[in-house]
mmCIF file of C-alpha atoms in Angstrom:
data_model
loop_
_atom_site.group_PDB
_atom_site.id
_atom_site.type_symbol
_atom_site.label_atom_id
_atom_site.label_comp_id
_atom_site.label_asym_id
_atom_site.label_seq_id
_atom_site.Cartn_x
_atom_site.Cartn_y
_atom_site.Cartn_z
ATOM 1 C CA MET G 1 25.000 48.581 -13.180
ATOM 2 C CA ARG G 2 22.168 46.265 -12.142
ATOM 3 C CA LYS G 3 22.542 44.231 -15.331
ATOM 4 C CA ALA G 4 26.261 43.785 -14.666
ATOM 5 C CA LEU G 5 25.495 42.515 -11.139
ATOM 6 C CA VAL G 6 22.999 39.955 -12.473
ATOM 7 C CA ILE G 7 25.542 38.690 -15.006
ATOM 8 C CA PHE G 8 28.199 38.504 -12.295
ATOM 9 C CA PHE G 9 25.812 36.576 -9.986
ATOM 10 C CA TRP G 10 24.930 34.008 -12.645
ATOM 11 C CA SER G 11 28.592 33.597 -13.591
ATOM 12 C CA ILE G 12 29.475 32.794 -9.982
ATOM 13 C CA LEU G 13 26.521 30.369 -9.698
ATOM 14 C CA VAL G 14 27.351 28.501 -12.912
ATOM 15 C CA GLY G 15 31.016 28.341 -11.983
ATOM 16 C CA GLY G 16 30.152 26.951 -8.552
ATOM 17 C CA VAL G 17 27.862 24.269 -9.974
ATOM 18 C CA ALA G 18 30.524 23.265 -12.518
ATOM 19 C CA SER G 19 33.139 23.038 -9.761
ATOM 20 C CA LEU G 20 30.844 20.849 -7.666
ATOM 21 C CA PHE G 21 30.207 18.598 -10.667
ATOM 22 C CA VAL G 22 33.927 18.183 -11.360
ATOM 23 C CA PHE G 23 34.584 17.479 -7.683
ATOM 24 C CA ALA G 24 31.797 14.907 -7.493
ATOM 25 C CA ASN G 25 33.010 13.260 -10.687
ATOM 26 C CA GLN G 26 36.551 13.025 -9.316
ATOM 27 C CA LYS G 27 35.247 11.539 -6.062
ATOM 28 C CA GLN G 28 33.150 9.034 -8.049
ATOM 29 C CA GLN G 29 36.246 7.873 -9.907
ATOM 30 C CA ASP G 30 37.850 7.015 -6.574
ATOM 31 C CA VAL G 31 34.855 4.974 -5.291
ATOM 32 C CA THR G 32 35.341 1.199 -5.215
ATOM 33 C CA CYS G 33 32.593 -1.410 -5.396
ATOM 34 C CA SER G 34 31.639 -2.298 -1.842
ATOM 35 C CA GLU G 35 28.856 -4.751 -2.714
ATOM 36 C CA PHE G 36 27.872 -6.837 -5.727
ATOM 37 C CA ILE G 37 24.174 -7.756 -5.641
ATOM 38 C CA ILE G 38 22.656 -10.389 -7.927
ATOM 39 C CA ASP G 39 18.873 -10.127 -8.175
ATOM 40 C CA ILE G 40 17.293 -12.999 -10.148
ATOM 41 C CA GLY G 41 13.644 -12.937 -11.203
ATOM 42 C CA TYR G 42 12.459 -16.459 -11.944
ATOM 43 C CA ASP G 43 8.974 -15.595 -13.281
ATOM 44 C CA GLY G 44 7.806 -19.107 -12.423
ATOM 45 C CA PRO G 45 8.371 -22.178 -10.238
ATOM 46 C CA HIS G 46 11.504 -23.578 -11.879
ATOM 47 C CA GLN G 47 15.011 -22.544 -10.819
ATOM 48 C CA LEU G 48 17.815 -23.255 -13.284
ATOM 49 C CA ILE G 49 20.418 -20.757 -12.071
ATOM 50 C CA SER G 50 21.513 -19.238 -8.759
ATOM 51 C CA ALA G 51 23.431 -16.152 -7.651
ATOM 52 C CA GLN G 52 26.491 -18.336 -7.118
ATOM 53 C CA TYR G 53 26.207 -19.673 -10.661
ATOM 54 C CA VAL G 54 26.131 -16.110 -12.035
ATOM 55 C CA ARG G 55 29.130 -15.047 -9.952
ATOM 56 C CA GLN G 56 31.112 -18.043 -11.196
ATOM 57 C CA GLN G 57 30.279 -17.250 -14.821
ATOM 58 C CA ILE G 58 31.506 -13.669 -14.410
ATOM 59 C CA THR G 59 34.677 -14.723 -12.568
ATOM 60 C CA ARG G 60 35.567 -17.447 -15.072
ATOM 61 C CA ALA G 61 35.300 -14.899 -17.861
ATOM 62 C CA GLY G 62 38.006 -12.846 -16.141
ATOM 63 C CA TYR G 63 35.862 -10.018 -14.725
ATOM 64 C CA ARG G 64 36.159 -8.646 -11.198
ATOM 65 C CA ILE G 65 33.536 -6.428 -9.611
ATOM 66 C CA LYS G 66 33.701 -6.223 -5.820
ATOM 67 C CA GLY G 67 36.707 -4.179 -4.676
ATOM 68 C CA GLN G 68 37.242 -2.677 -8.147
ATOM 69 C CA LYS G 69 36.969 1.048 -8.882
ATOM 70 C CA LEU G 70 33.546 1.788 -10.367
ATOM 71 C CA THR G 71 35.198 3.351 -13.411
ATOM 72 C CA ASP G 72 37.118 0.117 -14.051
ATOM 73 C CA ILE G 73 34.057 -2.159 -14.033
ATOM 74 C CA ARG G 74 33.190 -3.186 -17.607
ATOM 75 C CA ALA G 75 29.446 -3.261 -17.083
ATOM 76 C CA GLU G 76 28.471 -3.438 -20.763
ATOM 77 C CA GLU G 77 30.785 -6.395 -21.430
ATOM 78 C CA ILE G 78 29.421 -8.244 -18.409
ATOM 79 C CA GLN G 79 25.864 -7.607 -19.618
ATOM 80 C CA VAL G 80 26.690 -9.102 -23.015
ATOM 81 C CA LEU G 81 28.274 -12.129 -21.312
ATOM 82 C CA LEU G 82 25.188 -12.770 -19.181
ATOM 83 C CA ARG G 83 22.727 -12.200 -22.016
ATOM 84 C CA LYS G 84 24.430 -14.943 -24.038
ATOM 85 C CA ASN G 85 23.692 -17.469 -21.308
ATOM 86 C CA PRO G 86 20.909 -19.808 -22.520
ATOM 87 C CA TYR G 87 19.139 -19.741 -19.138
ATOM 88 C CA ILE G 88 19.007 -15.932 -18.957
ATOM 89 C CA ARG G 89 16.264 -13.984 -20.714
ATOM 90 C CA SER G 90 17.553 -10.515 -19.796
ATOM 91 C CA ALA G 91 20.408 -8.999 -17.779
ATOM 92 C CA ASN G 92 21.233 -5.422 -16.819
ATOM 93 C CA ILE G 93 24.106 -4.107 -14.704
ATOM 94 C CA THR G 94 23.502 -0.919 -12.697
ATOM 95 C CA ILE G 95 26.138 1.001 -10.734
ATOM 96 C CA GLY G 96 25.070 3.034 -7.711
ATOM 97 C CA VAL G 97 26.793 6.189 -6.476
ATOM 98 C CA ASN G 98 27.276 4.550 -3.082
ATOM 99 C CA GLY G 99 29.570 1.904 -4.551
ATOM 100 C CA SER G 100 27.071 -0.923 -4.962
ATOM 101 C CA VAL G 101 26.736 -2.807 -8.262
ATOM 102 C CA THR G 102 23.574 -4.767 -9.080
ATOM 103 C CA ALA G 103 22.945 -7.423 -11.721
ATOM 104 C CA ASN G 104 19.217 -7.545 -12.482
ATOM 105 C CA ILE G 105 18.533 -10.880 -14.188
ATOM 106 C CA ARG G 106 15.411 -12.624 -15.486
ATOM 107 C CA GLN G 107 15.658 -16.371 -15.929
ATOM 108 C CA ARG G 108 13.916 -18.235 -18.742
ATOM 109 C CA GLN G 109 11.174 -20.621 -17.633
ATOM 110 C CA PRO G 110 11.193 -24.164 -19.098
ATOM 111 C CA LEU G 111 7.889 -25.359 -20.555
ATOM 112 C CA LEU G 112 8.804 -28.902 -21.606
ATOM 113 C CA ARG G 113 11.708 -31.319 -21.706
ATOM 114 C CA VAL G 114 12.423 -32.931 -25.064
ATOM 115 C CA PHE G 115 13.995 -36.356 -25.647
ATOM 116 C CA THR G 116 15.015 -36.941 -29.271
ATOM 117 C CA GLY G 117 15.047 -40.363 -30.925
ATOM 118 C CA THR G 118 18.748 -40.748 -30.104
ATOM 119 C CA GLY G 119 18.320 -39.764 -26.457
ATOM 120 C CA ARG G 120 19.463 -36.138 -26.616
ATOM 121 C CA GLN G 121 17.736 -33.907 -24.082
ATOM 122 C CA PHE G 122 16.978 -30.202 -23.844
ATOM 123 C CA TYR G 123 14.335 -27.821 -22.561
ATOM 124 C CA ILE G 124 12.117 -25.491 -24.554
ATOM 125 C CA ASP G 125 11.084 -22.427 -22.599
ATOM 126 C CA THR G 126 7.737 -20.631 -22.555
ATOM 127 C CA GLU G 127 8.752 -18.481 -25.544
ATOM 128 C CA GLY G 128 10.082 -21.305 -27.719
ATOM 129 C CA PHE G 129 13.763 -20.864 -26.869
ATOM 130 C CA ILE G 130 15.905 -24.014 -26.567
ATOM 131 C CA MET G 131 17.977 -24.494 -23.400
ATOM 132 C CA PRO G 132 20.337 -27.300 -22.382
ATOM 133 C CA VAL G 133 19.485 -29.520 -19.422
ATOM 134 C CA ASN G 134 21.115 -28.292 -16.211
ATOM 135 C CA SER G 135 22.579 -31.167 -14.173
ATOM 136 C CA GLU G 136 22.336 -29.176 -10.926
ATOM 137 C CA TYR G 137 18.667 -28.211 -11.230
ATOM 138 C CA THR G 138 15.861 -30.358 -12.622
ATOM 139 C CA ALA G 139 12.618 -28.767 -13.770
ATOM 140 C CA ARG G 140 9.554 -30.963 -13.379
ATOM 141 C CA VAL G 141 7.825 -30.194 -16.658
ATOM 142 C CA VAL G 142 5.939 -32.235 -19.240
ATOM 143 C CA ILE G 143 8.112 -34.576 -21.333
ATOM 144 C CA ALA G 144 8.010 -34.763 -25.129
ATOM 145 C CA ASN G 145 9.400 -37.881 -26.815
ATOM 146 C CA GLY G 146 8.743 -40.399 -29.575
ATOM 147 C CA ASN G 147 9.637 -39.814 -33.210
ATOM 148 C CA ILE G 148 11.550 -36.589 -32.684
ATOM 149 C CA PRO G 149 14.614 -36.378 -34.965
ATOM 150 C CA ASP G 150 18.060 -35.620 -33.577
ATOM 151 C CA ILE G 151 17.848 -32.010 -34.654
ATOM 152 C CA SER G 152 20.875 -29.754 -34.550
ATOM 153 C CA VAL G 153 19.705 -27.007 -32.227
ATOM 154 C CA LYS G 154 21.125 -23.733 -31.001
ATOM 155 C CA SER G 155 21.108 -23.458 -27.213
ATOM 156 C CA GLU G 156 22.801 -20.097 -26.685
ATOM 157 C CA ASN G 157 21.423 -16.581 -26.710
ATOM 158 C CA ASP G 158 22.772 -14.219 -29.338
ATOM 159 C CA GLY G 159 22.560 -11.431 -26.779
ATOM 160 C CA ASN G 160 20.020 -9.503 -28.856
ATOM 161 C CA GLY G 161 16.920 -10.552 -26.894
ATOM 162 C CA GLU G 162 15.036 -12.199 -29.755
ATOM 163 C CA VAL G 163 11.332 -11.451 -29.378
ATOM 164 C CA ASN G 164 9.815 -14.544 -31.032
ATOM 165 C CA PRO G 165 12.223 -17.512 -30.889
ATOM 166 C CA GLU G 166 9.426 -20.043 -31.548
ATOM 167 C CA LYS G 167 9.468 -19.106 -35.244
ATOM 168 C CA ASN G 168 12.925 -20.702 -35.549
ATOM 169 C CA LEU G 169 11.863 -24.067 -34.141
ATOM 170 C CA HIS G 170 12.038 -27.178 -36.313
ATOM 171 C CA PRO G 171 8.456 -28.166 -37.368
ATOM 172 C CA VAL G 172 8.421 -31.192 -35.039
ATOM 173 C CA LEU G 173 9.646 -29.112 -32.106
ATOM 174 C CA LYS G 174 7.120 -26.402 -32.884
ATOM 175 C CA LYS G 175 4.417 -29.060 -32.821
ATOM 176 C CA VAL G 176 5.310 -30.244 -29.317
ATOM 177 C CA PHE G 177 5.886 -26.659 -28.150
ATOM 178 C CA LEU G 178 2.412 -25.517 -29.228
ATOM 179 C CA THR G 179 0.863 -28.602 -27.646
ATOM 180 C CA ALA G 180 2.714 -28.092 -24.365
ATOM 181 C CA ARG G 181 1.704 -24.429 -24.294
ATOM 182 C CA ALA G 182 -1.966 -25.272 -24.847
ATOM 183 C CA VAL G 183 -1.810 -27.953 -22.148
ATOM 184 C CA LYS G 184 -0.133 -25.517 -19.746
ATOM 185 C CA GLN G 185 -2.863 -22.936 -20.256
ATOM 186 C CA ASP G 186 -5.593 -25.344 -19.133
ATOM 187 C CA ALA G 187 -5.418 -26.468 -15.493
ATOM 188 C CA PHE G 188 -7.271 -29.732 -16.139
ATOM 189 C CA SER G 189 -5.103 -30.723 -19.110
ATOM 190 C CA GLU G 190 -1.927 -29.797 -17.250
ATOM 191 C CA ALA G 191 -2.887 -31.959 -14.274
ATOM 192 C CA LEU G 192 -3.811 -34.847 -16.591
ATOM 193 C CA THR G 193 -0.839 -34.915 -18.978
ATOM 194 C CA GLU G 194 2.291 -36.942 -18.289
ATOM 195 C CA GLN G 195 3.905 -36.902 -21.753
ATOM 196 C CA ILE G 196 3.541 -35.569 -25.280
ATOM 197 C CA PHE G 197 4.349 -38.316 -27.771
ATOM 198 C CA ILE G 198 4.981 -38.051 -31.521
ATOM 199 C CA ASN G 199 3.895 -41.341 -33.106
ATOM 200 C CA ALA G 200 5.222 -43.018 -36.262
ATOM 201 C CA ALA G 201 2.773 -41.036 -38.403
ATOM 202 C CA GLY G 202 4.056 -37.759 -36.959
ATOM 203 C CA GLU G 203 0.825 -37.211 -35.029
ATOM 204 C CA ILE G 204 0.541 -35.861 -31.506
ATOM 205 C CA GLU G 205 -0.518 -38.131 -28.672
ATOM 206 C CA LEU G 206 -0.919 -37.306 -24.998
ATOM 207 C CA ILE G 207 0.005 -39.876 -22.383
ATOM 208 C CA PRO G 208 -2.190 -39.270 -19.322
ATOM 209 C CA LYS G 209 -1.230 -39.862 -15.714
ATOM 210 C CA LEU G 210 -4.336 -42.002 -15.197
ATOM 211 C CA GLY G 211 -5.374 -45.091 -17.130
ATOM 212 C CA ASN G 212 -3.657 -47.204 -19.775
ATOM 213 C CA HIS G 213 -4.922 -45.317 -22.810
ATOM 214 C CA THR G 214 -3.441 -42.642 -25.047
ATOM 215 C CA ILE G 215 -5.102 -39.495 -26.361
ATOM 216 C CA LEU G 216 -4.713 -38.834 -30.082
ATOM 217 C CA LEU G 217 -4.755 -35.124 -30.973
ATOM 218 C CA GLY G 218 -3.451 -35.477 -34.536
ATOM 219 C CA ASP G 219 -2.049 -32.048 -35.428
ATOM 220 C CA THR G 220 -2.032 -28.661 -33.712
ATOM 221 C CA THR G 221 -5.182 -27.280 -35.311
ATOM 222 C CA LEU G 222 -7.977 -26.365 -32.888
ATOM 223 C CA LEU G 223 -5.901 -27.528 -29.926
ATOM 224 C CA ASN G 224 -7.999 -25.677 -27.371
ATOM 225 C CA ASP G 225 -11.210 -27.157 -28.774
ATOM 226 C CA LYS G 226 -9.724 -30.657 -28.617
ATOM 227 C CA LEU G 227 -8.641 -30.197 -25.016
ATOM 228 C CA ASN G 228 -12.077 -28.862 -24.092
ATOM 229 C CA LYS G 229 -13.667 -31.941 -25.685
ATOM 230 C CA LEU G 230 -11.296 -34.112 -23.707
ATOM 231 C CA LYS G 231 -12.242 -32.370 -20.481
ATOM 232 C CA LEU G 232 -15.962 -32.892 -21.109
ATOM 233 C CA PHE G 233 -15.375 -36.519 -22.026
ATOM 234 C CA TYR G 234 -13.488 -37.208 -18.808
ATOM 235 C CA LYS G 235 -16.128 -35.480 -16.722
ATOM 236 C CA GLN G 236 -19.154 -36.987 -18.439
ATOM 237 C CA GLY G 237 -18.087 -39.994 -20.491
ATOM 238 C CA ILE G 238 -15.793 -42.007 -18.224
ATOM 239 C CA ARG G 239 -17.273 -43.699 -15.186
ATOM 240 C CA ASN G 240 -16.219 -46.322 -12.677
ATOM 241 C CA ASP G 241 -13.380 -48.542 -14.001
ATOM 242 C CA ALA G 242 -13.551 -47.247 -17.595
ATOM 243 C CA TRP G 243 -10.063 -45.720 -17.224
ATOM 244 C CA ASN G 244 -8.546 -49.072 -18.056
ATOM 245 C CA LYS G 245 -11.014 -50.128 -20.740
ATOM 246 C CA TYR G 246 -9.845 -47.697 -23.398
ATOM 247 C CA VAL G 247 -6.620 -47.931 -25.374
ATOM 248 C CA MET G 248 -7.205 -44.804 -27.457
ATOM 249 C CA ILE G 249 -9.279 -41.616 -27.221
ATOM 250 C CA ASN G 250 -9.252 -40.033 -30.673
ATOM 251 C CA LEU G 251 -9.866 -36.270 -30.815
ATOM 252 C CA LYS G 252 -8.565 -35.710 -34.360
ATOM 253 C CA PHE G 253 -11.963 -35.021 -35.894
ATOM 254 C CA ARG G 254 -14.055 -31.951 -35.234
ATOM 255 C CA ASP G 255 -17.014 -32.428 -32.873
ATOM 256 C CA GLN G 256 -16.184 -36.116 -32.371
ATOM 257 C CA VAL G 257 -14.622 -38.257 -29.672
ATOM 258 C CA ILE G 258 -13.849 -41.767 -30.940
ATOM 259 C CA CYS G 259 -12.848 -44.320 -28.331
ATOM 260 C CA SER G 260 -11.178 -47.683 -28.860
ATOM 261 C CA LYS G 261 -11.368 -50.376 -26.201
ATOM 262 C CA SER G 262 -8.864 -53.110 -25.574
ATOM 263 C CA SER G 263 -9.644 -56.600 -26.902
ATOM 264 C CA GLN G 264 -10.621 -57.616 -23.367
ATOM 265 C CA TYR G 265 -13.620 -55.317 -23.545
ATOM 266 C CA GLY G 266 -14.236 -55.313 -27.307
ATOM 267 C CA THR G 267 -13.985 -52.147 -29.448
ATOM 268 C CA ILE G 268 -16.207 -49.145 -29.968
#
């Protein structure tokens, strides 16, 4: 008798829970979106997109969110749409039981702005991903120019969240990307550098903000060592008005700093 009562009790309990679940599910199907929240993480100082920009992209693609039933919101399709945007690193849509829908977005951060030999422009972000220039927002980053070919580049996400996009960069772009990244990682070099220039020989030069000289790095080998040598040279080797005496500081060779002076001061 006792066993029958226990079975009866558990049957009632399970049936009640199932009924509550069905009821809650039916109520959820009737809930409409009362609020659409766009939360953008910039992960750095440069803004390339805004909440309004994201809303417009969703609307232009034919999707409606606010005022729609939660069951009618095509969250996965909207995620794919946002993840294909070249300025967006990641995007996730979450739907709350209270009727709110949130788009959690992380924006890519530009590292440098590239000008090709024909004048085309684009950004390369901190991971090596290529992004178009946004006319509404300008990122103040180091410029790369010179003998950079007019490379056909992809500037749209594939939506798969590629982990290492730098491996797909053209060799010249990879050269300026690695240089810009090394410069960014050193506060002194970042404050000093105005431009990264690829000369006729395909070598890397830095154009500093101070003085009339250029800094020849050569290739990307031992970049950190070269920048450390440059820092020591500026702190110990340049005094008074010497900023304008040099036309070239050559860091190509290991453990050497070779300086060339303008004809006004002779050469060394």
